[in-house]
mmCIF file of C-alpha atoms in Angstrom:
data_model
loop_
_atom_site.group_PDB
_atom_site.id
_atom_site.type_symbol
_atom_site.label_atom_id
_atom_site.label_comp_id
_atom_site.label_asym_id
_atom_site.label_seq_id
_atom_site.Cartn_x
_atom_site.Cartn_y
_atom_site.Cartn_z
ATOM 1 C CA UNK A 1 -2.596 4.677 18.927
ATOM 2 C CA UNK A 2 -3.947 2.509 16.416
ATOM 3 C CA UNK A 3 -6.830 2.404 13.874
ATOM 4 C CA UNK A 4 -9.945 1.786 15.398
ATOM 5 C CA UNK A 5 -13.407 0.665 13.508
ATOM 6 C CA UNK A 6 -13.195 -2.818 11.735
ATOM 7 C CA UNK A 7 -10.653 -5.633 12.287
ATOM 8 C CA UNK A 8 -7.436 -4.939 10.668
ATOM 9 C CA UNK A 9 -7.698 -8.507 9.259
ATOM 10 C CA UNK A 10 -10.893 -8.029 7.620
ATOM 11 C CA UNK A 11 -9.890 -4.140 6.267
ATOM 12 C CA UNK A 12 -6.610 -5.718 4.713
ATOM 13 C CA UNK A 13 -9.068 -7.326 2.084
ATOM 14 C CA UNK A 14 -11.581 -4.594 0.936
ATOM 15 C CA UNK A 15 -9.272 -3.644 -1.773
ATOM 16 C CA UNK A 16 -8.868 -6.905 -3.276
ATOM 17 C CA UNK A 17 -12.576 -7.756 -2.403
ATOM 18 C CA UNK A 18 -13.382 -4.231 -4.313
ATOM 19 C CA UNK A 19 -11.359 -5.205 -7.303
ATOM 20 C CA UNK A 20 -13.000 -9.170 -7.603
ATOM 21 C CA UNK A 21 -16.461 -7.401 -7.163
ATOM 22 C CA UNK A 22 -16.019 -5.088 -10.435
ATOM 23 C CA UNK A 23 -14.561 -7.676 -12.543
ATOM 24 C CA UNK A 24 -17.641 -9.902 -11.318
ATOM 25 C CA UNK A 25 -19.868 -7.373 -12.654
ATOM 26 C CA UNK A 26 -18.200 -6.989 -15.777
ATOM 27 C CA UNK A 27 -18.630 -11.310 -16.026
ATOM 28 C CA UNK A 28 -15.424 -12.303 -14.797
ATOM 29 C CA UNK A 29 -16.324 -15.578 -12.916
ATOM 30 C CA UNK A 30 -13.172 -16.208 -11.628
ATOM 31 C CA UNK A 31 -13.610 -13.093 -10.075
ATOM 32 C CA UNK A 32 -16.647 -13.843 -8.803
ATOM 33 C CA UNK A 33 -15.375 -17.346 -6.524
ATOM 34 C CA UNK A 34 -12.714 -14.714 -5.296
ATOM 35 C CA UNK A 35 -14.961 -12.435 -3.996
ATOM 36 C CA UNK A 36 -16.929 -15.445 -2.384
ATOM 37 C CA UNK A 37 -13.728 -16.879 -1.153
ATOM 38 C CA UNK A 38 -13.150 -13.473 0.835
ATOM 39 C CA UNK A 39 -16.779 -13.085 2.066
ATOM 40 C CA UNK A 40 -17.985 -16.240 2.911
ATOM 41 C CA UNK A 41 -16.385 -17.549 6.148
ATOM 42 C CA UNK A 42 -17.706 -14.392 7.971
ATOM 43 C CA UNK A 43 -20.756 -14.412 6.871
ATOM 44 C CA UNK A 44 -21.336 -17.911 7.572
ATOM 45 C CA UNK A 45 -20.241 -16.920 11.201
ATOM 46 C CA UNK A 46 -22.894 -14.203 10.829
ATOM 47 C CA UNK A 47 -25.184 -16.699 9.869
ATOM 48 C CA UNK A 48 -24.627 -19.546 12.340
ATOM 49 C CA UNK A 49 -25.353 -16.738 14.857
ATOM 50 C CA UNK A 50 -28.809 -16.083 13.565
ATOM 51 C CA UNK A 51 -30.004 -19.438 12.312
ATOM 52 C CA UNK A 52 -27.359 -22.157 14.004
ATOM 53 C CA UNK A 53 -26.569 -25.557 11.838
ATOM 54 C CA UNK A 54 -29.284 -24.137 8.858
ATOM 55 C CA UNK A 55 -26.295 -21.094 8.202
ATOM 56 C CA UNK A 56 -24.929 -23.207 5.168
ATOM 57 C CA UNK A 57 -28.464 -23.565 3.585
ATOM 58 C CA UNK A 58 -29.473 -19.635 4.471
ATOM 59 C CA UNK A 59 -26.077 -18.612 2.712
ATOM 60 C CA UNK A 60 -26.818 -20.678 -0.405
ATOM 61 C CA UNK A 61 -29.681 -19.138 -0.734
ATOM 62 C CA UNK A 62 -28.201 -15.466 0.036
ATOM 63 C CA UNK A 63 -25.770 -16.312 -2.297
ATOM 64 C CA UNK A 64 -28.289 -17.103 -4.779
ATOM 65 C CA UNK A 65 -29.512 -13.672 -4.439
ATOM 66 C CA UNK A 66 -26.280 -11.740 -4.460
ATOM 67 C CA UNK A 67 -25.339 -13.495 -7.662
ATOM 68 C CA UNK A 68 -28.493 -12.219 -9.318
ATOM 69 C CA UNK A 69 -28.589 -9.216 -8.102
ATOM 70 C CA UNK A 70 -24.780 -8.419 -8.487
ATOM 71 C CA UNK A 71 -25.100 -6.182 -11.355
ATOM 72 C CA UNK A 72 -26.979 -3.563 -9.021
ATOM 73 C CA UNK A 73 -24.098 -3.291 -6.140
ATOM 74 C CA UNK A 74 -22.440 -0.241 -6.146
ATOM 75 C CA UNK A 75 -19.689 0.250 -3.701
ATOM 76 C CA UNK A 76 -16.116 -1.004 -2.550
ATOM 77 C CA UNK A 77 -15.071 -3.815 -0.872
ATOM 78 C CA UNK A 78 -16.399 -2.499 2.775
ATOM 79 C CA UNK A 79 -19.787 -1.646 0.703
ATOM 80 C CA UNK A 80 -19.820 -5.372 -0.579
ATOM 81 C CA UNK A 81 -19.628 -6.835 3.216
ATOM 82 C CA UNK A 82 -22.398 -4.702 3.797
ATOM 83 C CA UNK A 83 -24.361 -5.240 1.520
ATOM 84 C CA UNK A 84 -23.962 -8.866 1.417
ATOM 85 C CA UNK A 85 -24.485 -9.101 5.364
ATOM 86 C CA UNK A 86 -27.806 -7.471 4.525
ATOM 87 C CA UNK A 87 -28.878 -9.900 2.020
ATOM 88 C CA UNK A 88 -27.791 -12.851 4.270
ATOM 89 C CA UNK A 89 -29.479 -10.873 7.099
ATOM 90 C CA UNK A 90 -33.306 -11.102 5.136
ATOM 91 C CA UNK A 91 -32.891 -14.356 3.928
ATOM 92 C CA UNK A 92 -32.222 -15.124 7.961
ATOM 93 C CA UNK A 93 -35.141 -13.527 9.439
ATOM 94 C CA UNK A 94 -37.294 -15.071 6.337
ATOM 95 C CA UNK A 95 -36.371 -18.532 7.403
ATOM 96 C CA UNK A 96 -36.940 -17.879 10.638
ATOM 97 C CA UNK A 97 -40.237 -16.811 10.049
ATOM 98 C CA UNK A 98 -40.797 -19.771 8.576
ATOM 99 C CA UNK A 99 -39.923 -21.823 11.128
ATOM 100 C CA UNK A 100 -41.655 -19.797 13.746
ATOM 101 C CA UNK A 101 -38.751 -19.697 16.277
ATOM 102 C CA UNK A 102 -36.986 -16.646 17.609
ATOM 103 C CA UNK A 103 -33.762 -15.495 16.742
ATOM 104 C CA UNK A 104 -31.102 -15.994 18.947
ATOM 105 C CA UNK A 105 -27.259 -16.163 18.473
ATOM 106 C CA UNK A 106 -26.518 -20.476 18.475
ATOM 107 C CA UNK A 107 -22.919 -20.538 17.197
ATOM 108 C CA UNK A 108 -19.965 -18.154 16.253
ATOM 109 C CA UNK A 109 -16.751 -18.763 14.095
ATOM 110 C CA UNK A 110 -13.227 -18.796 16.660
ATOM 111 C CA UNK A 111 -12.638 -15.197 16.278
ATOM 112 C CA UNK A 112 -15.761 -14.363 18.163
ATOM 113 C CA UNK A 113 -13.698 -12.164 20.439
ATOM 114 C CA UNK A 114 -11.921 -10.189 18.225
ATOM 115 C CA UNK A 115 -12.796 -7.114 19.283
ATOM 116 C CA UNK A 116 -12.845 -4.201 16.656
ATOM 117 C CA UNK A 117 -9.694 -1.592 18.338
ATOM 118 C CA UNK A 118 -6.367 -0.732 18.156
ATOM 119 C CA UNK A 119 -4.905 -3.731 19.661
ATOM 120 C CA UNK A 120 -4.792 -7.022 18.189
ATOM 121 C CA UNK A 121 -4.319 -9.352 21.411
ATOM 122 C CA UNK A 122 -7.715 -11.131 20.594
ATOM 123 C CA UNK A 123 -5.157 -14.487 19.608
ATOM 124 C CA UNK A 124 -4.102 -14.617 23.585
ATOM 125 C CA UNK A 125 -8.225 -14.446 24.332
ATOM 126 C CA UNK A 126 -9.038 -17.007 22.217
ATOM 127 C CA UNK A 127 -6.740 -19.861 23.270
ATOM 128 C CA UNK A 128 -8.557 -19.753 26.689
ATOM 129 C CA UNK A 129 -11.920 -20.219 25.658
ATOM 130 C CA UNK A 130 -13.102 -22.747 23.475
ATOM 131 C CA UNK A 131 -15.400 -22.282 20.810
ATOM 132 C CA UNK A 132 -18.772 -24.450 22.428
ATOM 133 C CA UNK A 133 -18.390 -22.036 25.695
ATOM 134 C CA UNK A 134 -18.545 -18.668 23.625
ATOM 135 C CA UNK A 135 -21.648 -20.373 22.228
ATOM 136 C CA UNK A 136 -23.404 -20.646 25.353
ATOM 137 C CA UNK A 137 -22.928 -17.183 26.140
ATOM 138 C CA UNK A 138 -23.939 -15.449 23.213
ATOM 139 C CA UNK A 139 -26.796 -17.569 23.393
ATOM 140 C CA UNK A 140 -27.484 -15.364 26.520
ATOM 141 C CA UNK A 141 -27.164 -11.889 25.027
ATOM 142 C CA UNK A 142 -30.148 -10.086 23.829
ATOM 143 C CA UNK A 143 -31.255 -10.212 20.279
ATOM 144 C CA UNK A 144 -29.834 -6.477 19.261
ATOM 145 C CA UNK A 145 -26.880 -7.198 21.040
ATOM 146 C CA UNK A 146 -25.767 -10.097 19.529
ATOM 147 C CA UNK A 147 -26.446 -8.929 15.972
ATOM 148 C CA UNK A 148 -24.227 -5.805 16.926
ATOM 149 C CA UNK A 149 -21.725 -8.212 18.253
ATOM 150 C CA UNK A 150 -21.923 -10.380 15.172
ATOM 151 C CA UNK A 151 -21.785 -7.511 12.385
ATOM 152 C CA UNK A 152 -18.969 -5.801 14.244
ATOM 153 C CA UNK A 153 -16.476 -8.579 15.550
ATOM 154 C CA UNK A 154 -17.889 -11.542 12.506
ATOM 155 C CA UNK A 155 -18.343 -9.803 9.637
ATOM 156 C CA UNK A 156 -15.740 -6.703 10.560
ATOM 157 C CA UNK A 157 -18.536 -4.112 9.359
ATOM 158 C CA UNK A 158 -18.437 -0.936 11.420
ATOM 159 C CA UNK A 159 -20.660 0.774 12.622
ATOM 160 C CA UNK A 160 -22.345 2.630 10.452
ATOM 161 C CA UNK A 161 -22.363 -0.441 8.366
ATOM 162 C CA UNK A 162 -24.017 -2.378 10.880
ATOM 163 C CA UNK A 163 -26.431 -0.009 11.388
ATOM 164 C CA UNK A 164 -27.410 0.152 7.669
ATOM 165 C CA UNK A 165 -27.615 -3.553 8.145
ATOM 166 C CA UNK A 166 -29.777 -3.546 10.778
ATOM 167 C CA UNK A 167 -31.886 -0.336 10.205
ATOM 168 C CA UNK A 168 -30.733 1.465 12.814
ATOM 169 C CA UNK A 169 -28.544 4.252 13.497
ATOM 170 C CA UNK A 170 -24.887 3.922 14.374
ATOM 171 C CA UNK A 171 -24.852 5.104 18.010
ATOM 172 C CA UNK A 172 -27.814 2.568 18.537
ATOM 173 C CA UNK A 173 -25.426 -0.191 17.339
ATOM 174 C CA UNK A 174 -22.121 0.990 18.736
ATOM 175 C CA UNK A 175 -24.165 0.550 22.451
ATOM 176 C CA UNK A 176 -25.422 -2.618 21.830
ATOM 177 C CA UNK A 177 -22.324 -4.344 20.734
ATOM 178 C CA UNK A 178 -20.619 -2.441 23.517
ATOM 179 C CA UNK A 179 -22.717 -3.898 26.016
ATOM 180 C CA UNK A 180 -22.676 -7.250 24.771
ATOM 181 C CA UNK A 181 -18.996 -7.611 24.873
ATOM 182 C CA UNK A 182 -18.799 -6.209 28.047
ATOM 183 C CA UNK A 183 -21.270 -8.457 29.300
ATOM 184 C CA UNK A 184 -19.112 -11.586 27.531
ATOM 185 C CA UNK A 185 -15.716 -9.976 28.962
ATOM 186 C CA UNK A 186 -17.438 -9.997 32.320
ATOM 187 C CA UNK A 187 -18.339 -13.538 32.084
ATOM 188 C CA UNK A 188 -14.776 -14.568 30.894
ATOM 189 C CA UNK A 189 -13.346 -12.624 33.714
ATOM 190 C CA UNK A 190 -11.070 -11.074 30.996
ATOM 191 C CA UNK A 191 -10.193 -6.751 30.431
ATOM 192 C CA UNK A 192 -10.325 -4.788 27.866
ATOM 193 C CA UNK A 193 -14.027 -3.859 27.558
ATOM 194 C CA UNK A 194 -14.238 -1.162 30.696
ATOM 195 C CA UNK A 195 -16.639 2.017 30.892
ATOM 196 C CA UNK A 196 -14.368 4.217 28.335
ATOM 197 C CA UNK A 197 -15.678 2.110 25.755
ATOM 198 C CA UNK A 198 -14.852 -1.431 23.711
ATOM 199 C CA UNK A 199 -11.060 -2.102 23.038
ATOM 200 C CA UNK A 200 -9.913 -5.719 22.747
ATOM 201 C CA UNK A 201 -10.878 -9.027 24.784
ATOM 202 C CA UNK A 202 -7.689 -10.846 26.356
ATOM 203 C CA UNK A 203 -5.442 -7.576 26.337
ATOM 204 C CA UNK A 204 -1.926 -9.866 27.405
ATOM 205 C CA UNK A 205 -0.082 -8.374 30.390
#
């Protein structure tokens, strides 16, 4: 039917992210805010599911990093969500280490539930749940599963972007953000995650 992988939203950019990237590395800083512009709001939801209300401080410093180390990137626009997820990623786990306390998702942007799939009915799932209940349950999915979860529906990788990401390989990651959106379509009482494999949250009847 349709396309599956990342969201069509986030796909409709790479181009234009690809093309602000290049000119960034050639010292266009114009270019450069553009590219931020694009990334930004899903990694900060990427973020404030790793690290909660210290996401804006992690990305500064992620975006520290990227800056520095732009000249290195090689890739498109998909390889530039990837590769900044993984910067943001390190610079999580390193402040968590420093605070000594376990990750654990705390907080996700509103399109949580947007579902990577060929459908986009994640609109209709989203004006029934508000953004302080998907909190508490992604609070409740495992570690691995919400990272999936975040990488695949947040930051629109797929999944062998995630699993670059998160060191693992792509099967690994497909299960574990299939199983935690099950396990969050099961507690919304909502289809479109069955056995066959993730589709969309909220499919409208």
């Amino acid at each position: 039917m349709g396309q599956g992988g990342e969201p069509r939203r986030v796909r409709a950019h790479d181009g234009e992210l690809g093309s602000a990237v290049a000119r960034a590395q050639e010292g266009d800083e114009a270019a450069f805010a553009v590219a931020y512009r694009l990334v930004q709001p899903a990694l900060l939801g990427f973020l404030r599911g790793l690290v909660g209300d210290d996401a804006e401080d992690v990305a500064s410093d992620a975006w520290l990093e990227i800056a520095r180390d732009l000249g290195r990137f090689k890739g498109d626009g998909a390889g530039f969500r990837g590769w900044t997820a993984t910067i943001a990623r390190h610079r999580a786990l390193d402040h968590l280490r420093r605070q000594k306390v376990r990750p654990r998702a705390s907080a996700l942007e509103q399109d949580l539930l947007e579902l990577p799939g060929p459908h986009s009915t994640h609109h209709q799932a989203l004006e029934s749940i508000s953004t302080k209940a998907a909190l508490e349950l992604v609070r409740g999915l495992p570690r691995d599963q919400a990272e999936a979860v975040l990488l695949r529906v947040v930051v629109g990788l797929d999944a062998p972007a995630a699993a670059r990401v998160l060191g693992k390989r792509p099967g690994a990651v497909r299960t574990a953000a299939y199983r935690g959106l099950k396990r969050l379509s099961k507690q919304l009482g909502v289809a479109g995650v069955t056995d066959e494999g993730p589709r969309t949250l909220g499919e409208s009847k």
